[in-house]
Amino acid sequence: MDGLFYIVSGPSGAGKSTLIKSALDKIIGFSFSVSYTTREKRPGEIDGKDYFFIDKNTFFKMKEDGEFLEWAEVHGNYYATSKKFIEEKLKESRGLVLDVDVQGALNIKKIYKNAIYIFILPPSNEDLEKRLRKRGTESQDSLEIRLKDAEWEISHMKDFDYVIVNQEVEESTNQLISVLVAEQLKRERFDDKTPFFFKKQL
Ligand SMILES: Nc1ncnc2c1ncn2[C@@H]1O[C@H](COP(=O)(O)OP(=O)(O)OP(=O)(O)O)[C@@H](O)[C@H]1O
Ligand SMILES: Nc1nc2c(ncn2[C@@H]2O[C@H](COP(=O)(O)O)[C@@H](O)[C@H]2O)c(=O)[nH]1
């Protein structure tokens, strides 16, 4: 089961969600692992699609009940990957993409050594700050925490199998698709699955 996991990580604002959404929109066979979080819902976010939004009591009850594959406190909020959700998704998908912070990725790596680890790097610290500010989702405090955390996160880039420098969305999306498809084909070469991935011509 672990071979089917694609762990996408990197600092807040690097473009992980943007690239995952864009890639999964173009290819078939892959699903996104929707995490649980205690963070406030942002305008436009949909419960059950972007995250499952829950309060802290529910989060810690679920944690105590062993419902999480991994969990972490990230930039002051709690996030977790649900065991049940990924087990269900894996029944219908060839590969499952997880968007997790760097400490979460490193924790998952201790258990799932055959998963594929992909780091999304912003072109520069200035670009990272500009993107986070332009997204308009963070308070000044939250922005500062995220930029500070980025230093430590980027220092762990070497622990990942692939690094995608997210300069242009289209180019980075194509690089992410290349990794997902190539790694999946490598695994499926002795399966009887049809090697067909694209929804439409790229
Ligand atoms: N290549 C790019 N060029 C310019 N802007 C980008 C690029 N990629 C993403 N963005 C923008 O940067 C902002 C941050 O992107 P996104 O929300 O995908 O980051 P993230 O890594 O998922 O962040 P978080 O970890 O906080 O969820 C968004 O407003 C997005 O539209
Ligand atoms: N360890 C985990 N990290 C997660 C999970 N889901 C999301 N994240 C990471 O949190 C930050 C912040 O996300 P935001 O949506 O509040 O901007 C980001 O780095 C995500 O990758 C999870 O289940 N586990």
Tab-separated table of C-alpha atoms and ligand atoms in Angstrom:
chain	number	residue	atom	x	y	z
A	1	MET	CA	0.000	0.000	0.000
A	2	ASP	CA	2.800	2.435	0.803
A	3	GLY	CA	4.124	2.427	-2.764
A	4	LEU	CA	1.044	4.311	-3.877
A	5	PHE	CA	1.637	7.410	-1.774
A	6	TYR	CA	2.931	10.665	-3.258
A	7	ILE	CA	3.882	13.080	-0.511
A	8	VAL	CA	3.920	16.708	-1.688
A	9	SER	CA	5.496	19.101	0.764
A	10	GLY	CA	7.302	22.427	1.057
A	11	PRO	CA	6.843	25.796	2.721
A	12	SER	CA	3.502	27.521	3.029
A	13	GLY	CA	2.900	29.580	-0.094
A	14	ALA	CA	5.263	27.565	-2.328
A	15	GLY	CA	2.278	26.479	-4.424
A	16	LYS	CA	1.589	22.900	-3.296
A	17	SER	CA	-2.228	23.120	-3.458
A	18	THR	CA	-2.124	25.025	-6.751
A	19	LEU	CA	0.096	22.423	-8.435
A	20	ILE	CA	-1.703	19.397	-6.977
A	21	LYS	CA	-5.106	20.713	-8.092
A	22	SER	CA	-3.808	21.592	-11.518
A	23	ALA	CA	-2.072	18.205	-11.984
A	24	LEU	CA	-4.980	16.085	-10.714
A	25	ASP	CA	-7.336	17.984	-12.985
A	26	LYS	CA	-5.362	16.790	-16.010
A	27	ILE	CA	-4.721	13.138	-15.211
A	28	ILE	CA	-6.850	10.198	-14.182
A	29	GLY	CA	-6.196	7.508	-11.614
A	30	PHE	CA	-4.896	9.693	-8.807
A	31	SER	CA	-6.812	11.009	-5.785
A	32	PHE	CA	-6.131	13.704	-3.240
A	33	SER	CA	-6.023	12.901	0.471
A	34	VAL	CA	-8.346	15.401	2.149
A	35	SER	CA	-6.892	16.198	5.585
A	36	TYR	CA	-8.608	17.133	8.837
A	37	THR	CA	-7.772	20.550	10.271
A	38	THR	CA	-8.671	22.823	13.168
A	39	ARG	CA	-7.827	25.919	11.101
A	40	GLU	CA	-10.600	28.374	10.210
A	41	LYS	CA	-12.134	27.840	6.785
A	42	ARG	CA	-10.981	30.442	4.228
A	43	PRO	CA	-13.435	32.073	1.845
A	44	GLY	CA	-14.031	29.728	-1.074
A	45	GLU	CA	-12.837	26.594	0.717
A	46	ILE	CA	-15.248	23.651	0.732
A	47	ASP	CA	-15.622	21.289	3.699
A	48	GLY	CA	-14.808	17.766	2.548
A	49	LYS	CA	-13.016	18.959	-0.583
A	50	ASP	CA	-10.196	21.208	0.638
A	51	TYR	CA	-10.213	19.927	4.222
A	52	PHE	CA	-12.546	18.438	6.800
A	53	PHE	CA	-12.859	21.405	9.181
A	54	ILE	CA	-13.237	20.293	12.802
A	55	ASP	CA	-12.795	21.801	16.262
A	56	LYS	CA	-9.919	20.964	18.601
A	57	ASN	CA	-11.988	18.645	20.823
A	58	THR	CA	-13.038	16.546	17.854
A	59	PHE	CA	-9.459	16.535	16.563
A	60	PHE	CA	-8.014	15.237	19.819
A	61	LYS	CA	-10.809	12.677	20.238
A	62	MET	CA	-10.054	11.338	16.745
A	63	LYS	CA	-6.341	11.313	17.562
A	64	GLU	CA	-6.948	9.378	20.796
A	65	ASP	CA	-9.152	6.924	18.884
A	66	GLY	CA	-6.238	6.178	16.528
A	67	GLU	CA	-8.002	7.562	13.459
A	68	PHE	CA	-4.966	9.402	12.063
A	69	LEU	CA	-2.096	8.060	9.994
A	70	GLU	CA	-0.125	11.129	11.042
A	71	TRP	CA	-0.867	14.487	12.590
A	72	ALA	CA	1.059	17.692	13.225
A	73	GLU	CA	0.752	21.166	14.641
A	74	VAL	CA	1.616	23.389	11.688
A	75	HIS	CA	1.963	27.181	11.889
A	76	GLY	CA	-0.260	27.170	15.005
A	77	ASN	CA	-3.085	24.896	13.781
A	78	TYR	CA	-3.592	21.124	13.830
A	79	TYR	CA	-3.681	18.964	10.703
A	80	ALA	CA	-3.993	15.215	10.195
A	81	THR	CA	-4.269	12.516	7.550
A	82	SER	CA	-7.199	10.151	8.087
A	83	LYS	CA	-6.517	6.406	7.879
A	84	LYS	CA	-10.117	5.653	6.885
A	85	PHE	CA	-10.188	8.290	4.139
A	86	ILE	CA	-6.998	7.048	2.485
A	87	GLU	CA	-7.989	3.386	2.746
A	88	GLU	CA	-11.264	4.175	0.951
A	89	LYS	CA	-9.574	6.327	-1.698
A	90	LEU	CA	-6.931	3.699	-2.398
A	91	LYS	CA	-9.673	1.251	-3.419
A	92	GLU	CA	-10.553	3.469	-6.363
A	93	SER	CA	-7.168	5.063	-7.217
A	94	ARG	CA	-3.797	4.028	-8.557
A	95	GLY	CA	-2.056	6.670	-6.495
A	96	LEU	CA	-2.883	8.970	-3.628
A	97	VAL	CA	-1.427	12.481	-3.303
A	98	LEU	CA	-0.918	13.924	0.192
A	99	ASP	CA	-0.258	17.650	0.809
A	100	VAL	CA	1.543	17.782	4.160
A	101	ASP	CA	4.030	20.034	5.911
A	102	VAL	CA	7.697	19.037	6.060
A	103	GLN	CA	7.646	17.568	9.588
A	104	GLY	CA	4.593	15.501	8.547
A	105	ALA	CA	6.430	14.306	5.422
A	106	LEU	CA	9.479	13.316	7.465
A	107	ASN	CA	7.256	11.431	9.942
A	108	ILE	CA	5.518	9.587	7.113
A	109	LYS	CA	8.951	8.726	5.666
A	110	LYS	CA	9.834	6.807	8.825
A	111	ILE	CA	6.903	4.462	8.135
A	112	TYR	CA	6.435	4.521	4.358
A	113	LYS	CA	9.874	4.233	2.833
A	114	ASN	CA	8.546	3.373	-0.629
A	115	ALA	CA	6.348	6.436	-0.956
A	116	ILE	CA	7.520	9.175	-3.337
A	117	TYR	CA	8.561	12.432	-1.668
A	118	ILE	CA	8.208	15.641	-3.692
A	119	PHE	CA	9.331	19.064	-2.451
A	120	ILE	CA	7.840	22.251	-3.913
A	121	LEU	CA	10.346	25.089	-3.690
A	122	PRO	CA	9.519	28.757	-4.374
A	123	PRO	CA	11.973	30.521	-6.733
A	124	SER	CA	13.115	32.801	-3.864
A	125	ASN	CA	12.180	33.920	-0.342
A	126	GLU	CA	10.905	37.179	-1.827
A	127	ASP	CA	8.575	35.289	-4.169
A	128	LEU	CA	7.341	33.182	-1.259
A	129	GLU	CA	6.464	36.264	0.780
A	130	LYS	CA	4.866	37.993	-2.224
A	131	ARG	CA	2.704	34.931	-2.963
A	132	LEU	CA	1.561	34.554	0.620
A	133	ARG	CA	0.719	38.268	0.866
A	134	LYS	CA	-1.084	38.225	-2.474
A	135	ARG	CA	-3.121	35.155	-1.436
A	136	GLY	CA	-4.500	37.406	1.288
A	137	THR	CA	-5.349	34.584	3.688
A	138	GLU	CA	-2.922	35.255	6.525
A	139	SER	CA	-2.799	37.798	9.327
A	140	GLN	CA	0.564	39.556	9.791
A	141	ASP	CA	1.342	37.158	12.690
A	142	SER	CA	0.443	34.064	10.705
A	143	LEU	CA	2.469	35.341	7.732
A	144	GLU	CA	5.534	35.841	9.912
A	145	ILE	CA	5.198	32.369	11.460
A	146	ARG	CA	4.887	30.772	8.012
A	147	LEU	CA	7.936	32.637	6.639
A	148	LYS	CA	9.987	31.761	9.718
A	149	ASP	CA	8.965	28.072	9.488
A	150	ALA	CA	9.971	28.111	5.803
A	151	GLU	CA	13.668	28.410	6.732
A	152	TRP	CA	13.665	25.097	8.601
A	153	GLU	CA	11.432	23.461	5.994
A	154	ILE	CA	13.710	24.426	3.094
A	155	SER	CA	16.721	23.091	5.011
A	156	HIS	CA	15.135	19.608	4.669
A	157	MET	CA	14.720	19.732	0.887
A	158	LYS	CA	17.539	17.179	0.514
A	159	ASP	CA	15.412	14.529	2.245
A	160	PHE	CA	13.015	14.454	-0.726
A	161	ASP	CA	13.191	12.404	-3.946
A	162	TYR	CA	12.251	15.314	-6.224
A	163	VAL	CA	12.436	19.103	-5.957
A	164	ILE	CA	10.198	21.177	-8.222
A	165	VAL	CA	11.077	24.873	-8.369
A	166	ASN	CA	7.679	26.464	-8.818
A	167	GLN	CA	8.490	29.366	-11.149
A	168	GLU	CA	5.597	29.023	-13.594
A	169	VAL	CA	2.420	27.129	-12.723
A	170	GLU	CA	2.091	25.399	-16.089
A	171	GLU	CA	5.686	24.206	-16.243
A	172	SER	CA	5.664	23.037	-12.600
A	173	THR	CA	2.341	21.253	-13.125
A	174	ASN	CA	3.851	19.360	-16.044
A	175	GLN	CA	6.856	18.432	-13.909
A	176	LEU	CA	4.587	17.138	-11.150
A	177	ILE	CA	2.547	15.131	-13.667
A	178	SER	CA	5.800	13.682	-15.070
A	179	VAL	CA	6.836	12.473	-11.627
A	180	LEU	CA	3.416	10.974	-10.786
A	181	VAL	CA	3.039	9.188	-14.101
A	182	ALA	CA	6.659	7.978	-14.374
A	183	GLU	CA	6.688	6.592	-10.840
A	184	GLN	CA	3.326	4.932	-11.336
A	185	LEU	CA	4.402	3.340	-14.629
A	186	LYS	CA	7.525	2.024	-12.915
A	187	ARG	CA	5.364	0.291	-10.309
A	188	GLU	CA	2.735	-0.954	-12.695
A	189	ARG	CA	5.080	-2.434	-15.296
A	190	PHE	CA	4.284	-5.964	-14.163
A	191	ASP	CA	0.574	-5.284	-13.514
A	192	ASP	CA	-2.195	-5.793	-16.009
A	193	LYS	CA	-3.468	-2.215	-15.587
A	194	THR	CA	-3.908	-0.152	-18.722
A	195	PRO	CA	-1.199	2.499	-18.872
A	196	PHE	CA	-3.520	5.375	-19.641
A	197	PHE	CA	-3.407	8.546	-17.616
A	198	PHE	CA	-4.449	11.693	-19.443
A	199	LYS	CA	-7.977	13.101	-19.418
A	200	LYS	CA	-7.219	15.303	-22.379
A	201	GLN	CA	-4.334	16.285	-24.602
A	202	LEU	CA	-1.794	18.358	-22.628
B	1	LIG	N1	4.104	29.604	-10.000
B	1	LIG	C1	3.396	30.543	-9.365
B	1	LIG	N2	3.540	31.836	-9.691
B	1	LIG	C2	2.827	32.805	-9.060
B	1	LIG	N3	1.920	32.564	-8.070
B	1	LIG	C3	1.748	31.277	-7.702
B	1	LIG	C4	2.461	30.210	-8.320
B	1	LIG	N4	2.068	29.053	-7.727
B	1	LIG	C5	1.148	29.371	-6.790
B	1	LIG	N5	0.953	30.707	-6.780
B	1	LIG	C6	0.061	31.479	-5.887
B	1	LIG	O1	0.725	31.532	-4.634
B	1	LIG	C7	-0.211	31.422	-3.559
B	1	LIG	C8	0.184	30.236	-2.682
B	1	LIG	O2	-0.079	29.048	-3.394
B	1	LIG	P1	-0.742	27.795	-2.674
B	1	LIG	O3	-1.892	28.207	-1.848
B	1	LIG	O4	-0.954	26.761	-3.711
B	1	LIG	O5	0.495	27.401	-1.718
B	1	LIG	P2	0.643	26.201	-0.690
B	1	LIG	O6	2.036	25.735	-0.786
B	1	LIG	O7	-0.425	25.195	-0.916
B	1	LIG	O8	0.416	26.950	0.676
B	1	LIG	P3	-0.062	26.371	2.100
B	1	LIG	O9	0.994	25.453	2.566
B	1	LIG	O10	-0.196	27.601	2.937
B	1	LIG	O11	-1.373	25.668	1.895
B	1	LIG	C9	-1.579	31.281	-4.182
B	1	LIG	O12	-2.219	32.545	-4.187
B	1	LIG	C10	-1.284	30.818	-5.611
B	1	LIG	O13	-2.267	31.249	-6.516
B	2	LIG	N1	1.363	17.088	8.671
B	2	LIG	C1	0.307	17.498	7.954
B	2	LIG	N2	0.352	18.700	7.349
B	2	LIG	C2	-0.719	19.075	6.620
B	2	LIG	C3	-1.843	18.255	6.467
B	2	LIG	N3	-2.744	18.912	5.687
B	2	LIG	C4	-2.180	20.069	5.341
B	2	LIG	N4	-0.955	20.186	5.902
B	2	LIG	C5	0.009	21.293	5.788
B	2	LIG	O1	-0.380	22.381	6.575
B	2	LIG	C6	0.238	23.563	6.072
B	2	LIG	C7	-0.682	24.732	6.114
B	2	LIG	O2	-1.768	24.538	5.251
B	2	LIG	P1	-2.875	25.698	5.066
B	2	LIG	O3	-3.929	25.067	4.203
B	2	LIG	O4	-3.356	26.079	6.417
B	2	LIG	O5	-2.183	26.857	4.397
B	2	LIG	C8	0.722	23.204	4.653
B	2	LIG	O6	2.146	23.066	4.718
B	2	LIG	C9	0.110	21.869	4.395
B	2	LIG	O7	0.954	21.074	3.585
B	2	LIG	C10	-1.851	16.985	7.127
B	2	LIG	O8	-2.808	16.193	7.052
B	2	LIG	N5	-0.763	16.659	7.845
